[in-house]
């Protein structure tokens, strides 16, 4: 077999070097990292193997699976859609092309919600995608339950599989934002699509071509879903309940104003580790129906 095609007997380190080289030539930003993670995923190895066992023969099956992955990454398929998984909040989530790949930025949102999430609370996660937000919250809390909704049935199939693996008291519902949701919640959280339509064409190829447009496109000025969710959230929140949003880094002022107009109080902006505005939240003063009737 021909070594140059990467199909010949090769040791672990040679396969890695060859992969890095090809990804670099293809202009992939994190060539070395992606080649290593792909190799580790295929061979069920870890970082140590490259340092200590680099001279081990790779074997034909692993070799061809690895170089098949390298070829897909060369054509800009995101690494996570090749490996089929992404770590988020210390948990591993299945992903495919029907769901947005969970981002590190979104961990800020989850951590912020966790500060307000107490035992036994009920959470609603709108635009749940892979289910990463809701399932993480349930995993790291006691006796909480939650509903996740998404317009995409294909996304919900991924969320369901993640839920089965990670556990928790969850329900996933297909629908347009609040759709068929009923009942009241203590916390509503959402990382909705928030990229202004006109900016989609300028995104990197991995995102623009491969991630679901539906999970990215915030319609028009990018604020469509914030307006819609903020307008309806009060109906689904218990008095004093919180609404949390992830936002694009230049949307804090707009989203704050939207929430203010809808009557939310103590609206707060939280920055991510890069110092960029990333989360906006506030609470609803709405009285519960029972109290209203008594007045
Ligand atoms: N809630 C999912 C996430 O944060 C999906 C978000 C989306 O599709 N916009 O990853």
PDB file of C-alpha atoms in Angstrom, residues 26-269:
ATOM      1  CA  UNK A  26      -6.362  22.621   4.265  1.00  0.00           C
ATOM      2  CA  UNK A  27      -6.262  25.744   6.435  1.00  0.00           C
ATOM      3  CA  UNK A  28      -7.938  24.188   9.476  1.00  0.00           C
ATOM      4  CA  UNK A  29      -7.284  26.489  12.416  1.00  0.00           C
ATOM      5  CA  UNK A  30      -6.664  23.989  15.209  1.00  0.00           C
ATOM      6  CA  UNK A  31      -4.973  21.379  13.012  1.00  0.00           C
ATOM      7  CA  UNK A  32      -2.838  19.748  15.711  1.00  0.00           C
ATOM      8  CA  UNK A  33      -5.593  19.625  18.293  1.00  0.00           C
ATOM      9  CA  UNK A  34      -8.173  18.262  15.870  1.00  0.00           C
ATOM     10  CA  UNK A  35      -5.831  15.559  14.522  1.00  0.00           C
ATOM     11  CA  UNK A  36      -5.001  14.441  18.050  1.00  0.00           C
ATOM     12  CA  UNK A  37      -8.602  14.409  19.262  1.00  0.00           C
ATOM     13  CA  UNK A  38      -9.726  12.515  16.178  1.00  0.00           C
ATOM     14  CA  UNK A  39      -6.967   9.939  16.594  1.00  0.00           C
ATOM     15  CA  UNK A  40      -7.802   9.513  20.275  1.00  0.00           C
ATOM     16  CA  UNK A  41     -11.479   9.130  19.495  1.00  0.00           C
ATOM     17  CA  UNK A  42     -10.882   6.478  16.837  1.00  0.00           C
ATOM     18  CA  UNK A  43      -8.282   4.525  18.820  1.00  0.00           C
ATOM     19  CA  UNK A  44      -9.888   4.978  22.266  1.00  0.00           C
ATOM     20  CA  UNK A  45      -6.623   6.411  23.515  1.00  0.00           C
ATOM     21  CA  UNK A  46      -5.686   9.569  25.370  1.00  0.00           C
ATOM     22  CA  UNK A  47      -3.110  12.318  25.255  1.00  0.00           C
ATOM     23  CA  UNK A  48      -0.556  10.107  26.915  1.00  0.00           C
ATOM     24  CA  UNK A  49      -0.400   7.670  23.998  1.00  0.00           C
ATOM     25  CA  UNK A  50       1.132  10.218  21.685  1.00  0.00           C
ATOM     26  CA  UNK A  51       3.886  10.950  24.182  1.00  0.00           C
ATOM     27  CA  UNK A  52       4.599   7.412  25.324  1.00  0.00           C
ATOM     28  CA  UNK A  53       3.337   4.952  22.693  1.00  0.00           C
ATOM     29  CA  UNK A  54       3.907   6.892  19.475  1.00  0.00           C
ATOM     30  CA  UNK A  55       5.760   3.999  17.888  1.00  0.00           C
ATOM     31  CA  UNK A  56       2.883   1.506  18.141  1.00  0.00           C
ATOM     32  CA  UNK A  57       1.503   0.311  14.831  1.00  0.00           C
ATOM     33  CA  UNK A  58      -1.924   1.765  14.185  1.00  0.00           C
ATOM     34  CA  UNK A  59      -3.482  -1.184  12.381  1.00  0.00           C
ATOM     35  CA  UNK A  60      -5.349  -0.983   9.114  1.00  0.00           C
ATOM     36  CA  UNK A  61      -8.850  -0.511  10.483  1.00  0.00           C
ATOM     37  CA  UNK A  62      -7.974   2.366  12.797  1.00  0.00           C
ATOM     38  CA  UNK A  63      -5.786   3.876  10.094  1.00  0.00           C
ATOM     39  CA  UNK A  64      -8.498   3.993   7.471  1.00  0.00           C
ATOM     40  CA  UNK A  65     -11.132   5.256   9.934  1.00  0.00           C
ATOM     41  CA  UNK A  66      -8.742   7.988  11.061  1.00  0.00           C
ATOM     42  CA  UNK A  67      -7.865   9.152   7.550  1.00  0.00           C
ATOM     43  CA  UNK A  68     -11.503   9.075   6.555  1.00  0.00           C
ATOM     44  CA  UNK A  69     -12.096  11.465   9.456  1.00  0.00           C
ATOM     45  CA  UNK A  70      -9.162  13.624   8.399  1.00  0.00           C
ATOM     46  CA  UNK A  71     -10.636  13.869   4.890  1.00  0.00           C
ATOM     47  CA  UNK A  72     -13.983  15.020   6.295  1.00  0.00           C
ATOM     48  CA  UNK A  73     -12.280  17.571   8.533  1.00  0.00           C
ATOM     49  CA  UNK A  74     -10.316  18.794   5.480  1.00  0.00           C
ATOM     50  CA  UNK A  75     -13.634  19.587   3.876  1.00  0.00           C
ATOM     51  CA  UNK A  76     -14.518  21.594   7.010  1.00  0.00           C
ATOM     52  CA  UNK A  77     -16.933  19.234   8.698  1.00  0.00           C
ATOM     53  CA  UNK A  78     -16.652  20.241  12.398  1.00  0.00           C
ATOM     54  CA  UNK A  79     -14.683  17.714  14.431  1.00  0.00           C
ATOM     55  CA  UNK A  80     -17.670  17.140  16.742  1.00  0.00           C
ATOM     56  CA  UNK A  81     -19.879  15.979  13.860  1.00  0.00           C
ATOM     57  CA  UNK A  82     -17.151  13.500  12.895  1.00  0.00           C
ATOM     58  CA  UNK A  83     -16.674  12.114  16.401  1.00  0.00           C
ATOM     59  CA  UNK A  84     -20.400  12.505  17.157  1.00  0.00           C
ATOM     60  CA  UNK A  85     -19.821  14.054  20.554  1.00  0.00           C
ATOM     61  CA  UNK A  86     -18.966  17.179  22.502  1.00  0.00           C
ATOM     62  CA  UNK A  87     -18.131  17.631  26.162  1.00  0.00           C
ATOM     63  CA  UNK A  88     -20.153  20.264  27.983  1.00  0.00           C
ATOM     64  CA  UNK A  89     -20.246  20.960  31.717  1.00  0.00           C
ATOM     65  CA  UNK A  90     -18.075  17.887  32.267  1.00  0.00           C
ATOM     66  CA  UNK A  91     -20.620  15.628  30.547  1.00  0.00           C
ATOM     67  CA  UNK A  92     -20.451  14.058  27.098  1.00  0.00           C
ATOM     68  CA  UNK A  93     -23.280  14.934  24.707  1.00  0.00           C
ATOM     69  CA  UNK A  94     -24.090  13.194  21.450  1.00  0.00           C
ATOM     70  CA  UNK A  95     -24.283  15.650  18.563  1.00  0.00           C
ATOM     71  CA  UNK A  96     -25.042  15.463  14.867  1.00  0.00           C
ATOM     72  CA  UNK A  97     -25.847  17.905  12.085  1.00  0.00           C
ATOM     73  CA  UNK A  98     -29.333  18.496  13.441  1.00  0.00           C
ATOM     74  CA  UNK A  99     -28.103  20.212  16.606  1.00  0.00           C
ATOM     75  CA  UNK A 100     -25.877  23.141  17.398  1.00  0.00           C
ATOM     76  CA  UNK A 101     -22.574  21.975  18.882  1.00  0.00           C
ATOM     77  CA  UNK A 102     -22.650  22.965  22.577  1.00  0.00           C
ATOM     78  CA  UNK A 103     -20.305  25.912  23.158  1.00  0.00           C
ATOM     79  CA  UNK A 104     -18.097  26.717  26.114  1.00  0.00           C
ATOM     80  CA  UNK A 105     -19.787  30.140  26.277  1.00  0.00           C
ATOM     81  CA  UNK A 106     -23.032  28.398  27.108  1.00  0.00           C
ATOM     82  CA  UNK A 107     -21.444  26.924  30.231  1.00  0.00           C
ATOM     83  CA  UNK A 108     -21.548  30.475  31.646  1.00  0.00           C
ATOM     84  CA  UNK A 109     -25.311  30.452  31.149  1.00  0.00           C
ATOM     85  CA  UNK A 110     -25.675  27.081  32.896  1.00  0.00           C
ATOM     86  CA  UNK A 111     -23.456  28.162  35.783  1.00  0.00           C
ATOM     87  CA  UNK A 112     -25.424  31.365  36.233  1.00  0.00           C
ATOM     88  CA  UNK A 113     -28.743  29.479  36.264  1.00  0.00           C
ATOM     89  CA  UNK A 114     -27.291  27.067  38.824  1.00  0.00           C
ATOM     90  CA  UNK A 115     -26.859  29.922  41.292  1.00  0.00           C
ATOM     91  CA  UNK A 116     -30.640  30.332  41.332  1.00  0.00           C
ATOM     92  CA  UNK A 117     -31.675  26.695  40.952  1.00  0.00           C
ATOM     93  CA  UNK A 118     -32.831  25.133  44.226  1.00  0.00           C
ATOM     94  CA  UNK A 119     -33.920  21.602  45.062  1.00  0.00           C
ATOM     95  CA  UNK A 120     -37.165  20.578  43.443  1.00  0.00           C
ATOM     96  CA  UNK A 121     -37.471  23.500  41.014  1.00  0.00           C
ATOM     97  CA  UNK A 122     -39.024  23.192  37.572  1.00  0.00           C
ATOM     98  CA  UNK A 123     -37.091  24.447  34.566  1.00  0.00           C
ATOM     99  CA  UNK A 124     -38.152  25.182  30.994  1.00  0.00           C
ATOM    100  CA  UNK A 125     -35.427  25.207  28.309  1.00  0.00           C
ATOM    101  CA  UNK A 126     -36.519  26.740  25.001  1.00  0.00           C
ATOM    102  CA  UNK A 127     -34.613  25.827  21.788  1.00  0.00           C
ATOM    103  CA  UNK A 128     -33.074  22.913  23.650  1.00  0.00           C
ATOM    104  CA  UNK A 129     -31.175  21.440  20.662  1.00  0.00           C
ATOM    105  CA  UNK A 130     -28.978  18.642  22.003  1.00  0.00           C
ATOM    106  CA  UNK A 131     -30.571  19.186  25.422  1.00  0.00           C
ATOM    107  CA  UNK A 132     -27.211  20.241  26.831  1.00  0.00           C
ATOM    108  CA  UNK A 133     -28.524  23.089  28.998  1.00  0.00           C
ATOM    109  CA  UNK A 134     -31.489  21.315  30.553  1.00  0.00           C
ATOM    110  CA  UNK A 135     -29.724  17.981  31.073  1.00  0.00           C
ATOM    111  CA  UNK A 136     -26.700  19.661  32.697  1.00  0.00           C
ATOM    112  CA  UNK A 137     -28.944  21.606  35.067  1.00  0.00           C
ATOM    113  CA  UNK A 138     -30.789  18.445  36.064  1.00  0.00           C
ATOM    114  CA  UNK A 139     -27.549  16.510  36.452  1.00  0.00           C
ATOM    115  CA  UNK A 140     -26.078  19.045  38.876  1.00  0.00           C
ATOM    116  CA  UNK A 141     -29.197  19.622  40.988  1.00  0.00           C
ATOM    117  CA  UNK A 142     -31.409  17.647  43.364  1.00  0.00           C
ATOM    118  CA  UNK A 143     -35.000  16.753  42.684  1.00  0.00           C
ATOM    119  CA  UNK A 144     -35.411  19.292  39.872  1.00  0.00           C
ATOM    120  CA  UNK A 145     -37.435  18.532  36.772  1.00  0.00           C
ATOM    121  CA  UNK A 146     -37.574  20.145  33.388  1.00  0.00           C
ATOM    122  CA  UNK A 147     -39.104  20.496  29.969  1.00  0.00           C
ATOM    123  CA  UNK A 148     -37.069  21.166  26.832  1.00  0.00           C
ATOM    124  CA  UNK A 149     -38.692  22.294  23.593  1.00  0.00           C
ATOM    125  CA  UNK A 150     -37.438  22.588  20.048  1.00  0.00           C
ATOM    126  CA  UNK A 151     -39.040  23.060  16.669  1.00  0.00           C
ATOM    127  CA  UNK A 152     -36.850  20.352  15.180  1.00  0.00           C
ATOM    128  CA  UNK A 153     -37.924  16.759  15.728  1.00  0.00           C
ATOM    129  CA  UNK A 154     -34.489  15.625  14.585  1.00  0.00           C
ATOM    130  CA  UNK A 155     -32.859  17.740  17.283  1.00  0.00           C
ATOM    131  CA  UNK A 156     -35.218  16.319  19.896  1.00  0.00           C
ATOM    132  CA  UNK A 157     -34.241  12.776  18.901  1.00  0.00           C
ATOM    133  CA  UNK A 158     -30.661  13.700  19.830  1.00  0.00           C
ATOM    134  CA  UNK A 159     -31.827  15.353  23.073  1.00  0.00           C
ATOM    135  CA  UNK A 160     -33.827  12.225  23.973  1.00  0.00           C
ATOM    136  CA  UNK A 161     -30.785  10.003  23.461  1.00  0.00           C
ATOM    137  CA  UNK A 162     -28.684  12.344  25.586  1.00  0.00           C
ATOM    138  CA  UNK A 163     -31.376  12.297  28.246  1.00  0.00           C
ATOM    139  CA  UNK A 164     -31.514   8.501  28.287  1.00  0.00           C
ATOM    140  CA  UNK A 165     -27.771   8.343  28.776  1.00  0.00           C
ATOM    141  CA  UNK A 166     -27.425  11.133  31.335  1.00  0.00           C
ATOM    142  CA  UNK A 167     -30.687  10.667  33.213  1.00  0.00           C
ATOM    143  CA  UNK A 168     -32.799  13.229  35.040  1.00  0.00           C
ATOM    144  CA  UNK A 169     -36.466  14.072  35.331  1.00  0.00           C
ATOM    145  CA  UNK A 170     -36.949  15.643  31.878  1.00  0.00           C
ATOM    146  CA  UNK A 171     -39.512  15.818  29.111  1.00  0.00           C
ATOM    147  CA  UNK A 172     -38.783  16.969  25.565  1.00  0.00           C
ATOM    148  CA  UNK A 173     -41.604  18.491  23.525  1.00  0.00           C
ATOM    149  CA  UNK A 174     -41.639  19.424  19.868  1.00  0.00           C
ATOM    150  CA  UNK A 175     -43.027  22.871  19.263  1.00  0.00           C
ATOM    151  CA  UNK A 176     -42.458  26.500  18.421  1.00  0.00           C
ATOM    152  CA  UNK A 177     -40.961  27.972  21.622  1.00  0.00           C
ATOM    153  CA  UNK A 178     -43.733  27.569  24.253  1.00  0.00           C
ATOM    154  CA  UNK A 179     -45.848  25.479  21.816  1.00  0.00           C
ATOM    155  CA  UNK A 180     -47.743  22.872  23.831  1.00  0.00           C
ATOM    156  CA  UNK A 181     -46.062  23.704  27.123  1.00  0.00           C
ATOM    157  CA  UNK A 182     -48.370  24.113  30.041  1.00  0.00           C
ATOM    158  CA  UNK A 183     -47.918  24.685  33.752  1.00  0.00           C
ATOM    159  CA  UNK A 184     -45.668  27.084  35.599  1.00  0.00           C
ATOM    160  CA  UNK A 185     -41.914  27.079  35.969  1.00  0.00           C
ATOM    161  CA  UNK A 186     -39.418  28.537  38.418  1.00  0.00           C
ATOM    162  CA  UNK A 187     -36.825  29.175  35.734  1.00  0.00           C
ATOM    163  CA  UNK A 188     -36.988  29.631  31.974  1.00  0.00           C
ATOM    164  CA  UNK A 189     -33.694  29.453  30.137  1.00  0.00           C
ATOM    165  CA  UNK A 190     -32.850  29.789  26.473  1.00  0.00           C
ATOM    166  CA  UNK A 191     -29.912  30.007  24.148  1.00  0.00           C
ATOM    167  CA  UNK A 192     -31.996  30.921  21.109  1.00  0.00           C
ATOM    168  CA  UNK A 193     -30.720  31.469  17.569  1.00  0.00           C
ATOM    169  CA  UNK A 194     -29.335  35.015  17.747  1.00  0.00           C
ATOM    170  CA  UNK A 195     -27.221  35.761  14.702  1.00  0.00           C
ATOM    171  CA  UNK A 196     -28.646  38.543  12.506  1.00  0.00           C
ATOM    172  CA  UNK A 197     -29.581  37.026   9.143  1.00  0.00           C
ATOM    173  CA  UNK A 198     -27.193  39.314   7.256  1.00  0.00           C
ATOM    174  CA  UNK A 199     -24.221  38.061   9.272  1.00  0.00           C
ATOM    175  CA  UNK A 200     -24.720  34.361   8.540  1.00  0.00           C
ATOM    176  CA  UNK A 201     -22.830  34.552   5.222  1.00  0.00           C
ATOM    177  CA  UNK A 202     -19.728  35.832   7.051  1.00  0.00           C
ATOM    178  CA  UNK A 203     -19.526  32.948   9.540  1.00  0.00           C
ATOM    179  CA  UNK A 204     -16.734  30.412   9.305  1.00  0.00           C
ATOM    180  CA  UNK A 205     -17.413  27.544   6.927  1.00  0.00           C
ATOM    181  CA  UNK A 206     -17.703  24.944   9.688  1.00  0.00           C
ATOM    182  CA  UNK A 207     -20.617  26.860  11.208  1.00  0.00           C
ATOM    183  CA  UNK A 208     -22.193  28.311   8.064  1.00  0.00           C
ATOM    184  CA  UNK A 209     -22.248  25.124   6.022  1.00  0.00           C
ATOM    185  CA  UNK A 210     -22.616  22.396   8.619  1.00  0.00           C
ATOM    186  CA  UNK A 211     -24.427  23.659  11.712  1.00  0.00           C
ATOM    187  CA  UNK A 212     -28.222  23.910  11.435  1.00  0.00           C
ATOM    188  CA  UNK A 213     -29.215  27.314  10.065  1.00  0.00           C
ATOM    189  CA  UNK A 214     -32.353  27.100  12.162  1.00  0.00           C
ATOM    190  CA  UNK A 215     -30.223  27.058  15.335  1.00  0.00           C
ATOM    191  CA  UNK A 216     -28.243  30.128  14.251  1.00  0.00           C
ATOM    192  CA  UNK A 217     -30.567  32.522  12.470  1.00  0.00           C
ATOM    193  CA  UNK A 218     -32.053  35.096  14.853  1.00  0.00           C
ATOM    194  CA  UNK A 219     -34.042  36.586  11.936  1.00  0.00           C
ATOM    195  CA  UNK A 220     -33.547  40.181  10.816  1.00  0.00           C
ATOM    196  CA  UNK A 221     -31.680  41.971  13.587  1.00  0.00           C
ATOM    197  CA  UNK A 222     -31.044  38.737  15.501  1.00  0.00           C
ATOM    198  CA  UNK A 223     -33.423  39.668  18.319  1.00  0.00           C
ATOM    199  CA  UNK A 224     -36.578  37.940  17.058  1.00  0.00           C
ATOM    200  CA  UNK A 225     -36.552  35.113  19.612  1.00  0.00           C
ATOM    201  CA  UNK A 226     -35.706  37.357  22.576  1.00  0.00           C
ATOM    202  CA  UNK A 227     -38.750  39.487  21.802  1.00  0.00           C
ATOM    203  CA  UNK A 228     -41.019  36.482  21.390  1.00  0.00           C
ATOM    204  CA  UNK A 229     -39.786  34.641  24.462  1.00  0.00           C
ATOM    205  CA  UNK A 230     -39.726  37.688  26.752  1.00  0.00           C
ATOM    206  CA  UNK A 231     -43.290  38.594  25.708  1.00  0.00           C
ATOM    207  CA  UNK A 232     -44.658  35.170  26.670  1.00  0.00           C
ATOM    208  CA  UNK A 233     -42.374  34.049  29.490  1.00  0.00           C
ATOM    209  CA  UNK A 234     -44.401  35.801  32.227  1.00  0.00           C
ATOM    210  CA  UNK A 235     -47.341  33.488  31.519  1.00  0.00           C
ATOM    211  CA  UNK A 236     -45.203  30.440  32.243  1.00  0.00           C
ATOM    212  CA  UNK A 237     -43.219  31.713  35.233  1.00  0.00           C
ATOM    213  CA  UNK A 238     -44.168  31.498  38.871  1.00  0.00           C
ATOM    214  CA  UNK A 239     -44.119  34.884  40.605  1.00  0.00           C
ATOM    215  CA  UNK A 240     -40.484  35.712  41.267  1.00  0.00           C
ATOM    216  CA  UNK A 241     -39.345  33.208  38.625  1.00  0.00           C
ATOM    217  CA  UNK A 242     -36.312  33.951  36.502  1.00  0.00           C
ATOM    218  CA  UNK A 243     -35.775  34.229  32.753  1.00  0.00           C
ATOM    219  CA  UNK A 244     -32.194  33.597  31.561  1.00  0.00           C
ATOM    220  CA  UNK A 245     -30.866  34.220  28.060  1.00  0.00           C
ATOM    221  CA  UNK A 246     -27.568  33.594  26.367  1.00  0.00           C
ATOM    222  CA  UNK A 247     -26.871  36.525  24.047  1.00  0.00           C
ATOM    223  CA  UNK A 248     -24.461  37.585  21.323  1.00  0.00           C
ATOM    224  CA  UNK A 249     -21.781  39.836  22.809  1.00  0.00           C
ATOM    225  CA  UNK A 250     -23.243  43.035  21.304  1.00  0.00           C
ATOM    226  CA  UNK A 251     -26.866  42.339  22.240  1.00  0.00           C
ATOM    227  CA  UNK A 252     -26.880  43.037  26.003  1.00  0.00           C
ATOM    228  CA  UNK A 253     -28.402  46.513  25.793  1.00  0.00           C
ATOM    229  CA  UNK A 254     -31.115  45.456  23.341  1.00  0.00           C
ATOM    230  CA  UNK A 255     -32.080  42.331  25.252  1.00  0.00           C
ATOM    231  CA  UNK A 256     -32.099  44.255  28.529  1.00  0.00           C
ATOM    232  CA  UNK A 257     -34.515  46.760  27.019  1.00  0.00           C
ATOM    233  CA  UNK A 258     -36.727  44.012  25.631  1.00  0.00           C
ATOM    234  CA  UNK A 259     -36.935  42.387  29.072  1.00  0.00           C
ATOM    235  CA  UNK A 260     -37.529  45.721  30.759  1.00  0.00           C
ATOM    236  CA  UNK A 261     -40.443  46.480  28.465  1.00  0.00           C
ATOM    237  CA  UNK A 262     -41.968  43.117  29.356  1.00  0.00           C
ATOM    238  CA  UNK A 263     -41.792  43.954  33.065  1.00  0.00           C
ATOM    239  CA  UNK A 264     -38.793  41.913  34.195  1.00  0.00           C
ATOM    240  CA  UNK A 265     -36.917  43.303  37.197  1.00  0.00           C
ATOM    241  CA  UNK A 266     -33.290  43.547  38.327  1.00  0.00           C
ATOM    242  CA  UNK A 267     -32.086  42.722  34.843  1.00  0.00           C
ATOM    243  CA  UNK A 268     -28.462  41.701  35.024  1.00  0.00           C
ATOM    244  CA  UNK A 269     -25.759  41.190  32.396  1.00  0.00           C
TER     245      UNK A 269
END
